[in-house]
Amino acid sequence: MGFLVRKRGFLAPLLLALLLVQRLSAVVSALNYTSYRQVSSMRLERIQRHLDKINKPPVMTIESPDGDIIDCVHKRKQPALDHPLLRNHKIQRDPPERPRVKMLKEDDKTKKSNVEEGVIRGSWQMWHRNGTRCPKGTVPIRRSTAHDVLRSKSLFDFGKKQAPISLARRKDAPDVVSANGHEHAIAYTGSSQEVYGAKATINVWDPSIQVVNEFSLSQIWVLSGSFDGSDLNSIEAGWQVSPELYGDSRPRLFTYWTSDSYQATGCYNLLCSGFVQTNSRVAIGAAISPVSSYTGNQYDISILIWKDPKLGNWWMGFGDNTLVGYWPAELFTHLANHATMVEWGGEVVNSRANGEHTSTQMGSGNFAEDGFGKASYFRNLEIVDSDNSLTAVQSISTLAENTNCYNIKSSYSNEWGTHFYYGGPGSNPLCP
């Protein structure tokens, strides 16, 4: 299913190019997202060399019902260990010490709930719906294709966030990367404390995307470093709809990291070396299913990111107790010690393709005031403190650059702790 022309000595570059063009024409019509530029045989060879580096030889291959190809790769052959800083890295075998849960104070327990009741269920992933799993000792990796690379601006940009042109800095709000049309609706902690992790349960939707190079995501950011320089460290995880990156409009579990403010280091998922995967059942970059529906059942996922107090690696948990893998401490400068800020919320790219604000949706595509079953939410916000304890967040600040396009409203309840609704439709009469 996944298109890959493996380079063979007896295949001439011209034949490779012809094969690529034939396959591309079929997929472009199916996706209806964008048209590809003419591909030279030299560029095709460069793309294939890159794919050969990141698509490791599988022990077993699984075809997902949604069309993804999942390669089960031996854990010691995964892309992470190609990183120059990880050449001598030994994969952490002993599980990290999980954060302890602090009990709520009595006065917090008695606070009145203001969350509407509804049916909430957990989302999982589509690729092992038929019961097929990767064997023990392997990790599932979504196979990248030439199509994936050609949808990006260049081979260098493949799998990376756009480097910001400038970094917004406001005294009354956190520093967020808002260049290149990135817009947010986020909650955040203060920047003066030492933070060792964060957790939240995130409502999953499938927002519509106007043009192929825009995206809509909902995630946790764990941050340290300066926002007005080139040393920002960021660890990120959540769900994302990105036609450019994945070739479809499904929400997908994703991760990201950078140690230099998105300039040269880091990438999405496993598209560069860095993140060490340890789990054989969770494929980063794979589709999440089912998704929430308007006034219907709501589905969500829980994400936990925390620093192992013994070895210092930053681990990611998915669902209730599933360890996905970790970002080695060697990758970072500031985050080698601790984080100074956590952000939770949504982000979209507004490319103003037709000279007007994008109609790319954030969250469910509805504004925060629409509430449960209509607007998207983050619930049970928690942070990990210096003694590796999970503590319910007592107070947060919020930020949305343009509340006529996307907004956010926070609240507190007994069941959901500190939580918020967020999102919006983008383009509308008040958001031209």
Short mmCIF file of C-alpha atoms in Angstrom, two decimals:
data_model
loop_
_atom_site.label_atom_id
_atom_site.label_comp_id
_atom_site.label_asym_id
_atom_site.label_seq_id
_atom_site.Cartn_x
_atom_site.Cartn_y
_atom_site.Cartn_z
CA MET A 1 0.00 0.00 0.00
CA GLY A 2 2.54 2.65 1.10
CA PHE A 3 4.46 3.92 -1.92
CA LEU A 4 8.17 3.28 -1.75
CA VAL A 5 10.44 2.77 -4.72
CA ARG A 6 13.44 1.03 -3.22
CA LYS A 7 16.68 2.02 -4.90
CA ARG A 8 18.19 -0.86 -6.84
CA GLY A 9 21.38 -0.86 -8.85
CA PHE A 10 19.67 -1.99 -12.06
CA LEU A 11 16.92 0.67 -12.00
CA ALA A 12 17.84 3.77 -13.93
CA PRO A 13 16.96 7.17 -12.42
CA LEU A 14 14.61 7.82 -15.34
CA LEU A 15 12.61 4.69 -14.56
CA LEU A 16 12.43 5.73 -10.90
CA ALA A 17 11.10 9.12 -11.90
CA LEU A 18 8.47 7.59 -14.21
CA LEU A 19 7.31 5.23 -11.50
CA LEU A 20 7.06 8.09 -9.03
CA VAL A 21 5.02 10.28 -11.38
CA GLN A 22 2.57 7.42 -12.06
CA ARG A 23 2.05 6.75 -8.36
CA LEU A 24 1.81 10.45 -7.51
CA SER A 25 -0.93 11.14 -10.05
CA ALA A 26 -3.12 8.43 -8.54
CA VAL A 27 -2.62 9.58 -4.95
CA VAL A 28 -3.01 13.29 -5.69
CA SER A 29 -6.47 12.71 -7.18
CA ALA A 30 -7.45 10.62 -4.18
CA LEU A 31 -6.25 13.16 -1.61
CA ASN A 32 -7.42 16.26 -3.49
CA TYR A 33 -5.15 18.36 -1.28
CA THR A 34 -2.48 19.74 -3.58
CA SER A 35 -0.66 19.25 -6.84
CA TYR A 36 2.97 18.25 -6.82
CA ARG A 37 5.76 20.01 -8.58
CA GLN A 38 7.59 18.22 -11.35
CA VAL A 39 10.04 15.82 -9.73
CA SER A 40 13.54 15.39 -11.10
CA SER A 41 15.29 12.05 -10.83
CA MET A 42 18.06 13.71 -8.79
CA ARG A 43 15.55 15.02 -6.25
CA LEU A 44 13.86 11.65 -6.12
CA GLU A 45 17.17 9.98 -5.31
CA ARG A 46 17.80 12.46 -2.47
CA ILE A 47 14.33 11.78 -1.08
CA GLN A 48 14.86 8.04 -1.31
CA ARG A 49 18.20 8.22 0.50
CA HIS A 50 16.48 10.13 3.31
CA LEU A 51 13.63 7.61 3.47
CA ASP A 52 16.13 4.76 3.63
CA LYS A 53 17.60 6.40 6.74
CA ILE A 54 14.36 6.87 8.65
CA ASN A 55 12.44 3.78 7.45
CA LYS A 56 14.35 1.09 9.27
CA PRO A 57 14.19 -2.56 8.10
CA PRO A 58 11.11 -4.08 9.77
CA VAL A 59 10.79 -7.40 11.54
CA MET A 60 7.11 -7.36 10.57
CA THR A 61 4.81 -4.97 8.68
CA ILE A 62 1.16 -4.20 9.51
CA GLU A 63 -1.30 -2.55 7.13
CA SER A 64 -3.67 -0.29 9.05
CA PRO A 65 -7.37 -0.06 8.05
CA ASP A 66 -6.79 3.66 7.35
CA GLY A 67 -4.03 2.95 4.82
CA ASP A 68 -0.99 3.53 7.03
CA ILE A 69 1.87 1.08 6.90
CA ILE A 70 3.24 0.31 10.37
CA ASP A 71 6.72 -1.22 10.47
CA CYS A 72 7.67 -3.24 13.56
CA VAL A 73 11.34 -2.31 14.00
CA HIS A 74 13.75 -3.84 16.50
CA LYS A 75 13.97 -1.35 19.35
CA ARG A 76 17.76 -1.12 19.06
CA LYS A 77 17.45 -0.25 15.34
CA GLN A 78 15.01 2.64 15.79
CA PRO A 79 15.86 6.13 14.39
CA ALA A 80 16.53 7.69 17.81
CA LEU A 81 19.88 6.00 18.17
CA ASP A 82 21.20 7.61 14.98
CA HIS A 83 21.48 10.93 16.84
CA PRO A 84 25.14 11.95 17.36
CA LEU A 85 24.48 12.60 21.07
CA LEU A 86 22.92 9.14 21.48
CA ARG A 87 25.51 6.93 19.78
CA ASN A 88 26.47 5.41 23.13
CA HIS A 89 23.02 5.68 24.67
CA LYS A 90 21.68 2.58 26.37
CA ILE A 91 17.91 2.29 26.14
CA GLN A 92 16.44 2.67 29.61
CA ARG A 93 15.25 -0.77 30.61
CA ASP A 94 13.95 -0.15 34.12
CA PRO A 95 10.65 1.75 34.08
CA PRO A 96 10.85 5.29 35.40
CA GLU A 97 9.55 6.23 38.81
CA ARG A 98 6.00 7.38 38.13
CA PRO A 99 4.78 10.62 39.68
CA ARG A 100 2.85 10.17 42.90
CA VAL A 101 -0.65 11.60 43.12
CA LYS A 102 -1.19 14.15 45.87
CA MET A 103 -4.52 14.05 47.64
CA LEU A 104 -6.83 17.05 47.32
CA LYS A 105 -7.49 19.22 50.34
CA GLU A 106 -10.90 18.78 51.91
CA ASP A 107 -12.07 22.24 50.89
CA ASP A 108 -11.14 21.47 47.27
CA LYS A 109 -13.14 18.23 47.33
CA THR A 110 -16.33 20.00 48.27
CA LYS A 111 -16.31 22.59 45.50
CA LYS A 112 -19.48 22.41 43.43
CA SER A 113 -19.25 20.89 39.96
CA ASN A 114 -20.30 22.98 36.99
CA VAL A 115 -19.55 20.42 34.27
CA GLU A 116 -22.48 19.02 32.34
CA GLU A 117 -22.85 15.27 32.46
CA GLY A 118 -22.29 13.32 29.27
CA VAL A 119 -20.82 10.16 27.84
CA ILE A 120 -17.02 10.28 27.74
CA ARG A 121 -14.86 7.44 26.45
CA GLY A 122 -11.20 6.97 25.72
CA SER A 123 -9.76 7.00 22.20
CA TRP A 124 -7.10 4.59 20.98
CA GLN A 125 -5.41 3.90 17.64
CA MET A 126 -6.68 2.38 14.40
CA TRP A 127 -3.70 0.34 13.22
CA HIS A 128 -4.20 -2.59 15.61
CA ARG A 129 -7.98 -2.74 15.47
CA ASN A 130 -7.78 -6.15 13.79
CA GLY A 131 -5.81 -7.51 16.74
CA THR A 132 -2.38 -7.51 15.11
CA ARG A 133 0.43 -6.30 17.36
CA CYS A 134 4.13 -5.71 16.95
CA PRO A 135 6.24 -8.50 18.45
CA LYS A 136 7.96 -8.06 21.79
CA GLY A 137 11.31 -6.30 21.44
CA THR A 138 10.11 -4.17 18.50
CA VAL A 139 8.50 -0.74 18.26
CA PRO A 140 5.79 0.32 15.75
CA ILE A 141 6.89 3.08 13.38
CA ARG A 142 4.62 4.69 10.79
CA ARG A 143 6.34 4.32 7.43
CA SER A 144 7.15 7.58 5.64
CA THR A 145 6.71 7.81 1.88
CA ALA A 146 7.87 9.98 -0.99
CA HIS A 147 4.41 11.56 -0.99
CA ASP A 148 4.92 12.72 2.60
CA VAL A 149 8.19 14.42 1.68
CA LEU A 150 6.83 16.02 -1.50
CA ARG A 151 3.96 17.64 0.39
CA SER A 152 6.46 19.57 2.49
CA LYS A 153 8.20 22.70 1.29
CA SER A 154 11.56 20.94 1.06
CA LEU A 155 13.40 17.87 2.27
CA PHE A 156 14.95 19.98 5.05
CA ASP A 157 11.49 21.14 6.20
CA PHE A 158 9.98 17.64 6.19
CA GLY A 159 8.77 16.77 9.70
CA LYS A 160 9.67 20.18 11.18
CA LYS A 161 7.69 23.13 12.43
CA GLN A 162 8.38 26.37 10.61
CA ALA A 163 11.13 28.34 12.32
CA PRO A 164 9.63 31.56 13.64
CA ILE A 165 10.48 34.84 11.97
CA SER A 166 10.02 36.66 15.24
CA LEU A 167 8.98 35.72 18.74
CA ALA A 168 6.14 37.57 20.41
CA ARG A 169 6.93 38.83 23.89
CA ARG A 170 4.31 40.41 26.14
CA LYS A 171 4.56 41.30 29.81
CA ASP A 172 1.03 40.15 30.56
CA ALA A 173 1.19 36.82 28.74
CA PRO A 174 3.54 33.91 28.12
CA ASP A 175 5.94 33.98 25.25
CA VAL A 176 4.40 32.02 22.41
CA VAL A 177 5.68 31.48 18.92
CA SER A 178 3.13 33.45 16.93
CA ALA A 179 5.06 34.19 13.76
CA ASN A 180 4.27 32.63 10.40
CA GLY A 181 0.56 32.86 11.16
CA HIS A 182 0.54 30.56 14.18
CA GLU A 183 -2.44 31.34 16.45
CA HIS A 184 -3.19 29.90 19.87
CA ALA A 185 -5.81 29.49 22.57
CA ILE A 186 -3.84 28.31 25.59
CA ALA A 187 -3.70 28.07 29.35
CA TYR A 188 -0.34 28.41 31.06
CA THR A 189 1.49 28.37 34.38
CA GLY A 190 3.76 31.07 35.70
CA SER A 191 7.35 31.11 34.49
CA SER A 192 9.09 31.51 37.86
CA GLN A 193 8.69 27.96 39.17
CA GLU A 194 10.59 24.74 38.64
CA VAL A 195 8.38 22.21 36.85
CA TYR A 196 9.18 18.54 36.24
CA GLY A 197 6.24 17.51 34.10
CA ALA A 198 2.60 18.03 33.17
CA LYS A 199 -0.55 16.05 32.53
CA ALA A 200 -4.00 16.63 31.02
CA THR A 201 -6.88 14.77 29.41
CA ILE A 202 -7.55 16.16 25.94
CA ASN A 203 -10.83 16.00 24.01
CA VAL A 204 -10.29 14.56 20.48
CA TRP A 205 -12.00 16.03 17.38
CA ASP A 206 -11.35 16.14 13.64
CA PRO A 207 -11.25 19.88 12.79
CA SER A 208 -11.40 20.85 9.13
CA ILE A 209 -8.27 22.29 7.52
CA GLN A 210 -8.60 24.87 4.75
CA VAL A 211 -5.33 24.36 2.86
CA VAL A 212 -2.75 21.61 2.84
CA ASN A 213 0.06 23.52 4.59
CA GLU A 214 -2.10 24.49 7.58
CA PHE A 215 -2.68 22.34 10.67
CA SER A 216 -4.74 22.25 13.83
CA LEU A 217 -3.40 20.69 17.01
CA SER A 218 -4.18 20.34 20.70
CA GLN A 219 -1.21 19.63 22.93
CA ILE A 220 0.86 20.08 26.07
CA TRP A 221 4.05 22.17 25.90
CA VAL A 222 6.80 21.66 28.52
CA LEU A 223 9.19 24.59 28.13
CA SER A 224 12.46 26.09 29.35
CA GLY A 225 14.84 28.70 28.00
CA SER A 226 14.29 32.11 26.48
CA PHE A 227 11.63 32.96 23.91
CA ASP A 228 13.53 35.93 22.52
CA GLY A 229 16.66 34.01 21.60
CA SER A 230 17.64 30.71 20.02
CA ASP A 231 17.88 28.48 23.08
CA LEU A 232 14.24 27.61 23.75
CA ASN A 233 13.78 23.96 24.77
CA SER A 234 10.35 22.47 24.18
CA ILE A 235 8.78 19.02 24.60
CA GLU A 236 5.30 18.66 23.10
CA ALA A 237 2.65 15.96 22.73
CA GLY A 238 -1.03 15.74 21.85
CA TRP A 239 -3.18 15.22 18.76
CA GLN A 240 -2.88 16.94 15.40
CA VAL A 241 -4.63 17.16 12.02
CA SER A 242 -2.06 17.99 9.34
CA PRO A 243 -2.75 17.15 5.67
CA GLU A 244 0.77 18.22 4.74
CA LEU A 245 2.45 15.90 7.21
CA TYR A 246 0.15 12.86 6.97
CA GLY A 247 -1.75 13.21 3.70
CA ASP A 248 -5.21 13.07 5.28
CA SER A 249 -7.49 14.86 7.73
CA ARG A 250 -7.48 12.34 10.59
CA PRO A 251 -6.42 13.37 14.12
CA ARG A 252 -3.14 11.70 15.00
CA LEU A 253 -1.09 11.22 18.15
CA PHE A 254 2.07 13.28 17.79
CA THR A 255 5.19 14.38 19.62
CA TYR A 256 7.68 17.18 18.99
CA TRP A 257 10.89 18.44 20.53
CA THR A 258 13.42 21.20 19.95
CA SER A 259 16.44 22.52 21.83
CA ASP A 260 17.06 25.64 19.70
CA SER A 261 13.70 27.34 19.25
CA TYR A 262 12.61 25.21 16.26
CA GLN A 263 15.58 26.26 14.15
CA ALA A 264 17.61 23.14 13.40
CA THR A 265 16.95 20.54 16.11
CA GLY A 266 13.99 18.29 16.63
CA CYS A 267 11.01 17.13 14.60
CA TYR A 268 7.59 15.57 14.73
CA ASN A 269 7.28 11.99 15.91
CA LEU A 270 10.16 9.76 14.77
CA LEU A 271 10.95 11.70 11.58
CA CYS A 272 14.40 12.49 12.94
CA SER A 273 16.56 10.89 15.59
CA GLY A 274 15.88 11.79 19.22
CA PHE A 275 12.76 10.30 20.84
CA VAL A 276 13.37 6.76 22.13
CA GLN A 277 10.27 4.57 21.82
CA THR A 278 9.83 1.66 24.24
CA ASN A 279 6.21 0.63 23.64
CA SER A 280 5.13 -1.98 21.07
CA ARG A 281 1.42 -1.02 21.00
CA VAL A 282 1.43 2.76 20.45
CA ALA A 283 2.53 4.15 17.08
CA ILE A 284 3.40 7.83 17.21
CA GLY A 285 1.89 9.57 14.18
CA ALA A 286 -0.88 6.97 13.83
CA ALA A 287 -4.57 7.95 13.69
CA ILE A 288 -6.66 8.20 16.86
CA SER A 289 -10.15 6.71 16.78
CA PRO A 290 -12.97 7.22 17.51
CA VAL A 291 -13.39 11.00 17.69
CA SER A 292 -15.96 13.22 19.40
CA SER A 293 -19.20 14.28 17.73
CA TYR A 294 -21.30 17.42 18.14
CA THR A 295 -23.79 16.87 21.03
CA GLY A 296 -22.84 13.18 20.87
CA ASN A 297 -20.30 10.94 22.60
CA GLN A 298 -17.09 12.64 23.64
CA TYR A 299 -13.72 10.90 23.33
CA ASP A 300 -10.47 11.96 24.92
CA ILE A 301 -6.88 10.92 25.54
CA SER A 302 -4.62 11.47 28.54
CA ILE A 303 -1.06 12.66 28.07
CA LEU A 304 1.60 12.73 30.81
CA ILE A 305 5.11 14.12 30.34
CA TRP A 306 7.53 13.96 33.26
CA LYS A 307 11.21 13.88 34.12
CA ASP A 308 12.51 10.61 35.61
CA PRO A 309 14.11 11.73 38.91
CA LYS A 310 16.78 9.02 38.69
CA LEU A 311 18.09 9.17 35.11
CA GLY A 312 16.75 12.55 34.04
CA ASN A 313 15.03 11.41 30.83
CA TRP A 314 11.67 12.99 29.96
CA TRP A 315 9.04 10.24 29.66
CA MET A 316 5.68 10.25 27.90
CA GLY A 317 2.64 8.38 29.13
CA PHE A 318 -0.50 7.77 27.03
CA GLY A 319 -3.86 6.73 28.46
CA ASP A 320 -3.91 5.54 32.05
CA ASN A 321 -0.67 3.62 32.51
CA THR A 322 0.95 3.18 29.09
CA LEU A 323 4.60 4.25 28.77
CA VAL A 324 5.33 5.28 25.18
CA GLY A 325 9.01 6.23 25.43
CA TYR A 326 11.24 9.13 26.36
CA TRP A 327 13.27 12.12 25.24
CA PRO A 328 16.84 11.52 26.52
CA ALA A 329 18.24 14.27 28.73
CA GLU A 330 21.25 14.52 26.40
CA LEU A 331 19.08 16.22 23.76
CA PHE A 332 18.53 19.34 25.84
CA THR A 333 20.25 22.25 27.50
CA HIS A 334 17.73 23.96 29.80
CA LEU A 335 15.41 20.95 30.01
CA ALA A 336 18.36 18.84 31.14
CA ASN A 337 17.54 20.36 34.55
CA HIS A 338 13.85 21.24 34.70
CA ALA A 339 11.07 23.14 32.93
CA THR A 340 9.98 26.67 33.83
CA MET A 341 6.58 26.81 32.11
CA VAL A 342 3.78 24.53 30.96
CA GLU A 343 1.18 25.40 28.34
CA TRP A 344 -1.96 23.48 27.41
CA GLY A 345 -4.24 24.25 24.48
CA GLY A 346 -4.74 24.63 20.75
CA GLU A 347 -2.70 25.99 17.87
CA VAL A 348 -3.50 26.53 14.20
CA VAL A 349 -1.64 27.91 11.20
CA ASN A 350 -3.35 30.86 9.52
CA SER A 351 -1.69 31.22 6.11
CA ARG A 352 -4.31 33.69 4.80
CA ALA A 353 -4.19 31.84 1.50
CA ASN A 354 -6.97 33.93 -0.08
CA GLY A 355 -6.11 37.15 1.73
CA GLU A 356 -8.59 36.42 4.50
CA HIS A 357 -8.30 34.65 7.84
CA THR A 358 -8.22 30.88 7.43
CA SER A 359 -11.33 28.79 8.06
CA THR A 360 -9.15 26.08 9.61
CA GLN A 361 -10.89 25.06 12.82
CA MET A 362 -9.35 24.76 16.27
CA GLY A 363 -10.59 22.00 18.56
CA SER A 364 -14.17 21.18 17.54
CA GLY A 365 -14.53 24.35 15.50
CA ASN A 366 -16.85 25.84 18.13
CA PHE A 367 -16.13 28.62 20.59
CA ALA A 368 -15.44 27.92 24.25
CA GLU A 369 -18.77 29.27 25.51
CA ASP A 370 -20.65 26.50 23.66
CA GLY A 371 -19.52 24.14 26.44
CA PHE A 372 -19.64 20.37 26.81
CA GLY A 373 -20.46 18.29 23.74
CA LYS A 374 -19.92 21.24 21.42
CA ALA A 375 -16.63 22.91 22.34
CA SER A 376 -13.36 21.03 22.83
CA TYR A 377 -11.86 20.75 26.32
CA PHE A 378 -8.75 20.03 28.37
CA ARG A 379 -9.55 18.63 31.82
CA ASN A 380 -7.72 17.65 35.02
CA LEU A 381 -4.68 19.86 34.45
CA GLU A 382 -1.77 18.75 36.64
CA ILE A 383 1.93 19.50 37.01
CA VAL A 384 4.77 17.40 38.41
CA ASP A 385 6.75 19.09 41.18
CA SER A 386 10.30 18.66 42.46
CA ASP A 387 9.49 15.60 44.61
CA ASN A 388 7.91 13.79 41.62
CA SER A 389 4.35 14.37 42.75
CA LEU A 390 1.40 15.15 40.48
CA THR A 391 -0.39 18.21 41.79
CA ALA A 392 -3.69 19.57 40.51
CA VAL A 393 -3.18 22.98 38.97
CA GLN A 394 -4.89 25.54 41.18
CA SER A 395 -4.63 28.62 38.99
CA ILE A 396 -3.90 29.24 35.32
CA SER A 397 -3.75 32.21 33.01
CA THR A 398 -5.17 32.11 29.50
CA LEU A 399 -4.24 33.65 26.17
CA ALA A 400 -5.84 33.84 22.73
CA GLU A 401 -4.39 36.26 20.18
CA ASN A 402 -7.73 36.93 18.48
CA THR A 403 -10.81 35.91 20.46
CA ASN A 404 -13.07 36.60 17.48
CA CYS A 405 -11.39 33.67 15.70
CA TYR A 406 -10.52 31.28 18.55
CA ASN A 407 -11.06 31.68 22.28
CA ILE A 408 -10.64 29.96 25.65
CA LYS A 409 -12.53 29.94 28.98
CA SER A 410 -11.23 28.23 32.12
CA SER A 411 -13.14 26.88 35.11
CA TYR A 412 -12.92 24.49 38.07
CA SER A 413 -15.03 21.54 39.20
CA ASN A 414 -14.73 18.59 41.54
CA GLU A 415 -14.71 16.00 38.73
CA TRP A 416 -12.56 17.88 36.20
CA GLY A 417 -10.34 19.95 38.48
CA THR A 418 -8.91 22.93 36.65
CA HIS A 419 -10.11 22.69 33.06
CA PHE A 420 -11.00 24.82 30.07
CA TYR A 421 -12.97 24.90 26.86
CA TYR A 422 -11.31 26.38 23.79
CA GLY A 423 -11.41 26.60 20.00
CA GLY A 424 -13.30 28.29 17.22
CA PRO A 425 -14.12 28.30 13.52
CA GLY A 426 -11.50 30.75 12.33
CA SER A 427 -12.96 32.85 9.53
CA ASN A 428 -16.37 34.39 10.35
CA PRO A 429 -17.96 37.87 10.10
CA LEU A 430 -16.06 39.03 13.20
CA CYS A 431 -12.82 37.32 12.07
CA PRO A 432 -12.27 38.54 8.50
#
